[in-house]
Structures are given as structure tokens and as C-alpha cells.
Amino acid sequence: MKNHTVTITVAASIDEVFSFLADPKTLPEWAHTFSKSIAPKDGAWEVETPQGHKLAFALEADRSSGCIDMLAGPTLEQMESFPIRVYKVDSGQTAASFTMFKSQRPDLTDAMFETHYRQLVKEVEALVERFGGGEISRGLPEGGRLLPGLVTDRIEETRDFYVSHFGFKAVFDASCYVHLVREVGGEQLGLMATSAEAGQAEFEVATTGSGLWFTLEVESADAEFERLKAEGVTVREEPKDQPWGERTCVVVDPNGVLIYVSHTTGKVDESLKPFFVASEPELVS
């Protein structure tokens, strides 16, 4: 099963770190993208996410081993595990490792999993500051990712070109849109057909400098929208949930290039699910 681990090493005592992470009530204080609030329910807990979803939550902690097993899902019978391990290190400091496993849900693509892990890394970085500073091993390259898109009137030919010559694989393959991921390296490229009902006039022409967009992944599209609007950036579209599982707002750069500012919601419209290819490439972080 695909997984990523991020580890922090801090000067705080093992009792302080373990007690904080093993207390379900502290979850909203650090896991901001997962838990807006938490409350007891039916002998376990119920988490409300920032998107308003209600999830069953349980936590099993063993102080002697330093193991904390968090479990969450739509019901108590459908929970998935998120393990944490807290332990002393030779320097006298305390280390904590957080492991995220890729869910077997068909709507959770590799790209979404990578985004969720980057959100976890940001939250764990904040824990380092909370415990007084230390080190973090992210398992990720520094910085974020830029995901380019190309408008073309030769969408199938372009798809085949990148698949044949550059090691890309289609993970979403419809007549109006193709999403490519490179099997070695994880680079991504979106292809939009000129005939697609895109809703933006710039997409009506195959790429000539027009017909180009960028997607920037952020923690909150809503927060970024407010910041960009306050800074005088031209706004094309206010934040809204998209049927492919993202919440986006659209702004425009000085050249007229559309920039989709996006965070993952995981809410994929049923009509789009048949287009997701089940066999996806492993991304290299």
C-alpha cells in the first residue's frame, strides 16, 4: 500500500509530546485540514471537517510503546488507520513519526493523495514550532508544485505523444480533458480540447500563448482568494466547489494567463468517476 511518513525531532519531553498527540480534544489545534471540531459520540468521537463533513473518529494510544493509532471514516465500521509513533532519540530529544497510507477509495487519486500528504506536512511543521523548535524530515522536495495545462485541437495526438515519448500515463481520459502523470518523477500535464465547454473565452483557441492555464495548490482557496483580491489581483472567478473534487478560484496574471488556485475537497461528482483510470502510476515525491 502506498504511504508517506513525515518525522519531527523536538526538544520537548516525550511525556509532553505523547500526551498532546494522544488527546483527541487537541486534534483541531493542529490537524486543521482534517478537523474543525471534535466531540464525543457513541463511545467514540465525531469530527467535523472544514468542509462540513461528519466523520467517525477513534484513537488508541499505548504509552509504553509510544504508539498512537488514529482511525477515521464515514462510520465506525469504515474507518482507516493513521498511525503515529512517539519515541526518545539518542540526543535526548523526542521524535514523532506520522504515516499516511493511501486509501483504497476509487475516488482518491494519486494526485489527491500527494496533496493530502503535503497538507499533513504543513500541519506537522506547525507542531515543531509548538514544541519549541526542532527538525523535520518531510520526504518531499522543497517548495510546492506547478501543474501546467495545454489547450489543443489535437488532444488524442498530444496525449499519445507524451505517453509514447516522455513516459506519461493518462489517469483521467475523456474526450474533453486528459490528465497525464509521468511515471518516473510525477510531473503532471493537463490537456484541454478546444471544443470543451470550459466557460472561459481564453480556452476557445488552441495554444498560441493564449489557451494556457496554471494550477497552484494551496491549503485554502478561500483564504488565498481573499488575500489576492485585497492585493488588487484581477479575479475571474470566485471560490466554488468543482465536480472533479477541488475547490477553486480563478485569477489572471498580467499576460492574461488563467491561474486556478485550488485545494482538494475529495467530493467527486458521480458522473466523472467512470473517467478515472483505476490503474494509476506511483508518484515519486
Short mmCIF file of C-alpha atoms in Angstrom, two decimals:
data_model
loop_
_atom_site.label_atom_id
_atom_site.label_comp_id
_atom_site.label_asym_id
_atom_site.label_seq_id
_atom_site.Cartn_x
_atom_site.Cartn_y
_atom_site.Cartn_z
CA MET A 1 0.00 0.00 0.00
CA LYS A 2 1.37 3.40 -0.92
CA ASN A 3 2.38 5.53 2.06
CA HIS A 4 4.42 8.56 3.12
CA THR A 5 5.98 9.35 6.51
CA VAL A 6 6.98 12.70 7.98
CA THR A 7 9.07 12.82 11.17
CA ILE A 8 9.80 15.64 13.62
CA THR A 9 12.53 15.81 16.26
CA VAL A 10 11.90 18.33 19.04
CA ALA A 11 13.39 19.34 22.39
CA ALA A 12 10.13 18.80 24.29
CA SER A 13 9.81 15.82 26.64
CA ILE A 14 8.31 12.57 25.42
CA ASP A 15 5.52 12.94 28.00
CA GLU A 16 4.58 16.37 26.65
CA VAL A 17 4.57 15.27 23.01
CA PHE A 18 2.76 11.97 23.62
CA SER A 19 0.13 13.49 25.91
CA PHE A 20 -0.70 16.21 23.39
CA LEU A 21 -0.98 13.91 20.37
CA ALA A 22 -2.82 11.17 22.26
CA ASP A 23 -5.60 13.53 23.37
CA PRO A 24 -8.42 13.59 20.79
CA LYS A 25 -9.52 17.02 22.03
CA THR A 26 -6.28 18.59 20.74
CA LEU A 27 -6.91 17.41 17.15
CA PRO A 28 -8.43 20.72 15.91
CA GLU A 29 -5.42 22.56 17.36
CA TRP A 30 -3.01 21.01 14.84
CA ALA A 31 -4.83 18.90 12.19
CA HIS A 32 -6.54 21.95 10.70
CA THR A 33 -7.29 20.49 7.24
CA PHE A 34 -8.94 17.42 8.79
CA SER A 35 -10.65 18.62 11.97
CA LYS A 36 -12.57 21.83 12.52
CA SER A 37 -14.09 20.46 15.73
CA ILE A 38 -14.40 17.17 17.63
CA ALA A 39 -17.00 15.92 20.12
CA PRO A 40 -17.77 12.62 21.92
CA LYS A 41 -20.34 10.38 20.23
CA ASP A 42 -21.47 6.79 20.92
CA GLY A 43 -18.41 5.89 22.94
CA ALA A 44 -16.04 7.28 20.30
CA TRP A 45 -15.72 10.70 18.69
CA GLU A 46 -17.20 12.65 15.79
CA VAL A 47 -15.03 15.01 13.76
CA GLU A 48 -16.41 17.87 11.70
CA THR A 49 -14.11 18.70 8.79
CA PRO A 50 -13.52 22.26 7.50
CA GLN A 51 -15.80 21.32 4.57
CA GLY A 52 -18.66 20.45 6.95
CA HIS A 53 -18.47 16.64 6.70
CA LYS A 54 -19.04 14.50 9.82
CA LEU A 55 -16.63 11.57 10.33
CA ALA A 56 -16.42 8.85 12.96
CA PHE A 57 -13.12 9.03 14.84
CA ALA A 58 -11.36 6.81 17.37
CA LEU A 59 -7.93 6.91 18.99
CA GLU A 60 -5.97 4.06 20.57
CA ALA A 61 -2.81 5.03 22.47
CA ASP A 62 -0.17 2.94 24.25
CA ARG A 63 2.23 4.99 26.34
CA SER A 64 4.68 2.11 26.87
CA SER A 65 5.33 1.71 23.13
CA GLY A 66 4.64 5.32 22.12
CA CYS A 67 2.10 4.15 19.53
CA ILE A 68 -0.96 6.27 18.73
CA ASP A 69 -3.39 4.80 16.21
CA MET A 70 -5.90 7.31 14.88
CA LEU A 71 -8.86 5.90 12.96
CA ALA A 72 -11.40 7.86 10.91
CA GLY A 73 -14.10 7.19 8.35
CA PRO A 74 -17.73 7.79 7.41
CA THR A 75 -18.83 5.20 10.04
CA LEU A 76 -17.21 3.25 12.87
CA GLU A 77 -17.20 0.19 10.58
CA GLN A 78 -15.43 2.01 7.72
CA MET A 79 -12.54 3.69 9.49
CA GLU A 80 -8.99 3.82 8.14
CA SER A 81 -5.82 3.99 10.20
CA PHE A 82 -3.42 6.92 10.61
CA PRO A 83 -0.57 5.75 12.88
CA ILE A 84 1.74 7.99 14.92
CA ARG A 85 4.82 6.80 16.83
CA VAL A 86 6.46 8.89 19.58
CA TYR A 87 9.88 7.87 20.92
CA LYS A 88 13.08 9.15 22.52
CA VAL A 89 16.17 9.63 20.38
CA ASP A 90 19.85 9.41 21.31
CA SER A 91 20.23 13.18 21.64
CA GLY A 92 17.74 13.21 24.49
CA GLN A 93 15.13 14.80 22.25
CA THR A 94 11.73 13.40 21.28
CA ALA A 95 10.79 12.23 17.79
CA ALA A 96 7.33 11.70 16.37
CA SER A 97 6.58 9.98 13.06
CA PHE A 98 3.29 10.41 11.19
CA THR A 99 2.44 7.88 8.47
CA MET A 100 -0.26 8.42 5.85
CA PHE A 101 -1.49 5.43 3.84
CA LYS A 102 -3.26 5.90 0.53
CA SER A 103 -6.91 4.99 0.93
CA GLN A 104 -8.32 2.29 -1.33
CA ARG A 105 -11.29 4.50 -2.19
CA PRO A 106 -11.55 4.68 -6.01
CA ASP A 107 -12.12 8.44 -5.95
CA LEU A 108 -8.80 9.12 -4.19
CA THR A 109 -6.28 9.54 -7.00
CA ASP A 110 -2.53 9.57 -6.51
CA ALA A 111 -2.54 13.31 -7.16
CA MET A 112 -5.10 13.83 -4.38
CA PHE A 113 -3.08 11.62 -2.03
CA GLU A 114 0.04 13.70 -2.68
CA THR A 115 -1.91 16.88 -1.96
CA HIS A 116 -3.27 15.46 1.32
CA TYR A 117 0.24 14.48 2.36
CA ARG A 118 1.58 17.96 1.66
CA GLN A 119 -1.20 19.35 3.85
CA LEU A 120 -0.12 16.97 6.61
CA VAL A 121 3.49 18.14 6.27
CA LYS A 122 2.40 21.76 6.78
CA GLU A 123 0.50 20.79 9.92
CA VAL A 124 3.44 18.82 11.30
CA GLU A 125 5.74 21.78 10.59
CA ALA A 126 3.48 23.83 12.88
CA LEU A 127 3.88 21.17 15.59
CA VAL A 128 7.65 21.72 15.52
CA GLU A 129 7.06 25.36 16.42
CA ARG A 130 4.52 24.40 19.07
CA PHE A 131 7.03 22.17 20.85
CA GLY A 132 9.73 24.83 20.81
CA GLY A 133 11.52 24.17 17.54
CA GLY A 134 13.45 21.29 16.09
CA GLU A 135 13.96 19.40 12.84
CA ILE A 136 11.60 17.86 10.31
CA SER A 137 12.09 15.14 7.72
CA ARG A 138 9.40 15.72 5.11
CA GLY A 139 10.09 13.08 2.46
CA LEU A 140 9.27 15.76 -0.11
CA PRO A 141 11.22 18.15 -2.32
CA GLU A 142 11.23 21.72 -1.03
CA GLY A 143 8.53 24.04 -2.31
CA GLY A 144 5.20 23.40 -3.99
CA ARG A 145 4.27 22.17 -7.44
CA LEU A 146 3.21 23.93 -10.61
CA LEU A 147 0.85 21.86 -12.77
CA PRO A 148 0.71 23.16 -16.37
CA GLY A 149 -2.17 22.74 -18.79
CA LEU A 150 -2.31 22.94 -22.56
CA VAL A 151 -5.29 23.73 -24.80
CA THR A 152 -5.14 21.80 -28.07
CA ASP A 153 -7.27 20.83 -31.06
CA ARG A 154 -5.22 17.59 -31.27
CA ILE A 155 -5.95 16.20 -27.83
CA GLU A 156 -5.57 12.49 -28.69
CA GLU A 157 -2.44 13.08 -30.75
CA THR A 158 -0.91 15.19 -27.98
CA ARG A 159 -1.78 12.60 -25.35
CA ASP A 160 -0.18 9.83 -27.39
CA PHE A 161 2.93 11.95 -27.99
CA TYR A 162 3.61 12.48 -24.27
CA VAL A 163 2.74 8.87 -23.43
CA SER A 164 4.96 7.45 -26.18
CA HIS A 165 7.96 9.73 -25.91
CA PHE A 166 8.12 11.04 -22.33
CA GLY A 167 6.80 8.27 -20.10
CA PHE A 168 3.48 9.86 -19.15
CA LYS A 169 0.34 7.87 -18.37
CA ALA A 170 -3.28 9.03 -18.58
CA VAL A 171 -5.03 8.85 -15.20
CA PHE A 172 -8.14 10.67 -16.49
CA ASP A 173 -9.01 10.22 -20.15
CA ALA A 174 -12.13 11.85 -21.56
CA SER A 175 -12.80 13.41 -24.96
CA CYS A 176 -12.77 16.93 -23.48
CA TYR A 177 -9.93 16.58 -20.97
CA VAL A 178 -6.92 14.32 -20.39
CA HIS A 179 -4.75 14.36 -17.27
CA LEU A 180 -1.24 12.95 -17.63
CA VAL A 181 1.20 11.91 -14.89
CA ARG A 182 4.78 10.93 -15.60
CA GLU A 183 5.53 7.52 -14.12
CA VAL A 184 9.11 8.49 -13.19
CA GLY A 185 9.21 11.87 -11.47
CA GLY A 186 5.49 12.52 -11.00
CA GLU A 187 5.29 15.55 -13.33
CA GLN A 188 1.73 16.32 -14.42
CA LEU A 189 0.19 17.88 -17.52
CA GLY A 190 -3.43 18.65 -18.35
CA LEU A 191 -4.76 18.67 -21.93
CA MET A 192 -8.00 20.51 -22.72
CA ALA A 193 -9.77 20.12 -26.06
CA THR A 194 -10.63 23.40 -27.80
CA SER A 195 -14.20 22.14 -28.17
CA ALA A 196 -14.66 21.66 -24.41
CA GLU A 197 -17.33 23.62 -22.57
CA ALA A 198 -14.73 25.33 -20.39
CA GLY A 199 -16.60 28.52 -19.57
CA GLN A 200 -13.60 30.76 -20.26
CA ALA A 201 -13.14 32.60 -23.59
CA GLU A 202 -9.37 32.06 -23.41
CA PHE A 203 -9.94 28.32 -23.93
CA GLU A 204 -11.54 28.77 -27.35
CA VAL A 205 -8.19 28.92 -29.15
CA ALA A 206 -5.53 26.23 -29.31
CA THR A 207 -2.32 27.20 -27.55
CA THR A 208 -0.59 30.18 -29.14
CA GLY A 209 0.22 31.96 -25.91
CA SER A 210 -3.49 32.14 -25.21
CA GLY A 211 -5.23 28.94 -24.14
CA LEU A 212 -2.81 28.39 -21.26
CA TRP A 213 -3.59 27.95 -17.57
CA PHE A 214 -1.71 27.12 -14.38
CA THR A 215 -2.97 25.38 -11.26
CA LEU A 216 -1.46 26.32 -7.91
CA GLU A 217 -2.24 24.02 -4.99
CA VAL A 218 -2.83 25.80 -1.67
CA GLU A 219 -4.17 24.97 1.79
CA SER A 220 -7.33 27.06 1.33
CA ALA A 221 -8.58 28.52 -1.96
CA ASP A 222 -10.94 30.76 0.00
CA ALA A 223 -8.18 32.29 2.12
CA GLU A 224 -5.97 32.81 -0.93
CA PHE A 225 -8.86 34.42 -2.80
CA GLU A 226 -9.36 36.99 -0.05
CA ARG A 227 -5.63 37.75 0.06
CA LEU A 228 -5.28 38.09 -3.73
CA LYS A 229 -8.40 40.25 -4.01
CA ALA A 230 -7.08 42.54 -1.27
CA GLU A 231 -3.78 42.85 -3.14
CA GLY A 232 -5.56 44.02 -6.31
CA VAL A 233 -5.13 40.86 -8.41
CA THR A 234 -7.67 40.57 -11.24
CA VAL A 235 -10.28 37.96 -10.31
CA ARG A 236 -12.04 35.93 -12.99
CA GLU A 237 -13.98 33.54 -10.75
CA GLU A 238 -14.73 33.49 -7.01
CA PRO A 239 -14.22 30.28 -4.99
CA LYS A 240 -16.51 27.39 -5.79
CA ASP A 241 -16.55 23.61 -5.48
CA GLN A 242 -15.71 21.81 -8.70
CA PRO A 243 -17.22 18.43 -9.71
CA TRP A 244 -13.76 16.86 -10.08
CA GLY A 245 -13.02 17.15 -6.33
CA GLU A 246 -11.40 20.56 -5.89
CA ARG A 247 -12.44 24.00 -4.66
CA THR A 248 -11.01 26.71 -6.90
CA CYS A 249 -10.93 30.40 -7.58
CA VAL A 250 -9.55 31.85 -10.80
CA VAL A 251 -7.32 34.91 -11.12
CA VAL A 252 -5.46 36.38 -14.10
CA ASP A 253 -1.77 37.22 -14.45
CA PRO A 254 -0.50 40.28 -16.40
CA ASN A 255 -0.37 38.24 -19.60
CA GLY A 256 -3.96 37.06 -19.37
CA VAL A 257 -2.97 33.54 -18.24
CA LEU A 258 -5.63 31.99 -16.03
CA ILE A 259 -4.41 30.74 -12.64
CA TYR A 260 -6.59 28.24 -10.83
CA VAL A 261 -5.92 28.49 -7.09
CA SER A 262 -7.06 25.19 -5.69
CA HIS A 263 -7.40 22.90 -2.71
CA THR A 264 -8.71 19.33 -2.70
CA THR A 265 -12.18 18.56 -1.33
CA GLY A 266 -12.37 14.91 -2.36
CA LYS A 267 -16.01 15.38 -3.42
CA VAL A 268 -16.06 13.93 -6.94
CA ASP A 269 -19.28 14.03 -8.95
CA GLU A 270 -20.62 10.55 -9.72
CA SER A 271 -20.79 11.37 -13.44
CA LEU A 272 -17.00 11.85 -13.57
CA LYS A 273 -15.94 8.72 -11.70
CA PRO A 274 -16.08 6.43 -14.78
CA PHE A 275 -13.34 8.51 -16.40
CA PHE A 276 -10.80 7.94 -13.62
CA VAL A 277 -8.44 5.17 -14.64
CA ALA A 278 -8.17 2.59 -11.85
CA SER A 279 -4.56 1.68 -12.55
CA GLU A 280 -2.61 4.84 -11.73
CA PRO A 281 1.17 5.29 -11.71
CA GLU A 282 3.06 5.66 -8.48
CA LEU A 283 4.19 9.22 -7.92
CA VAL A 284 7.75 9.86 -6.78
CA SER A 285 7.94 12.57 -4.12
#
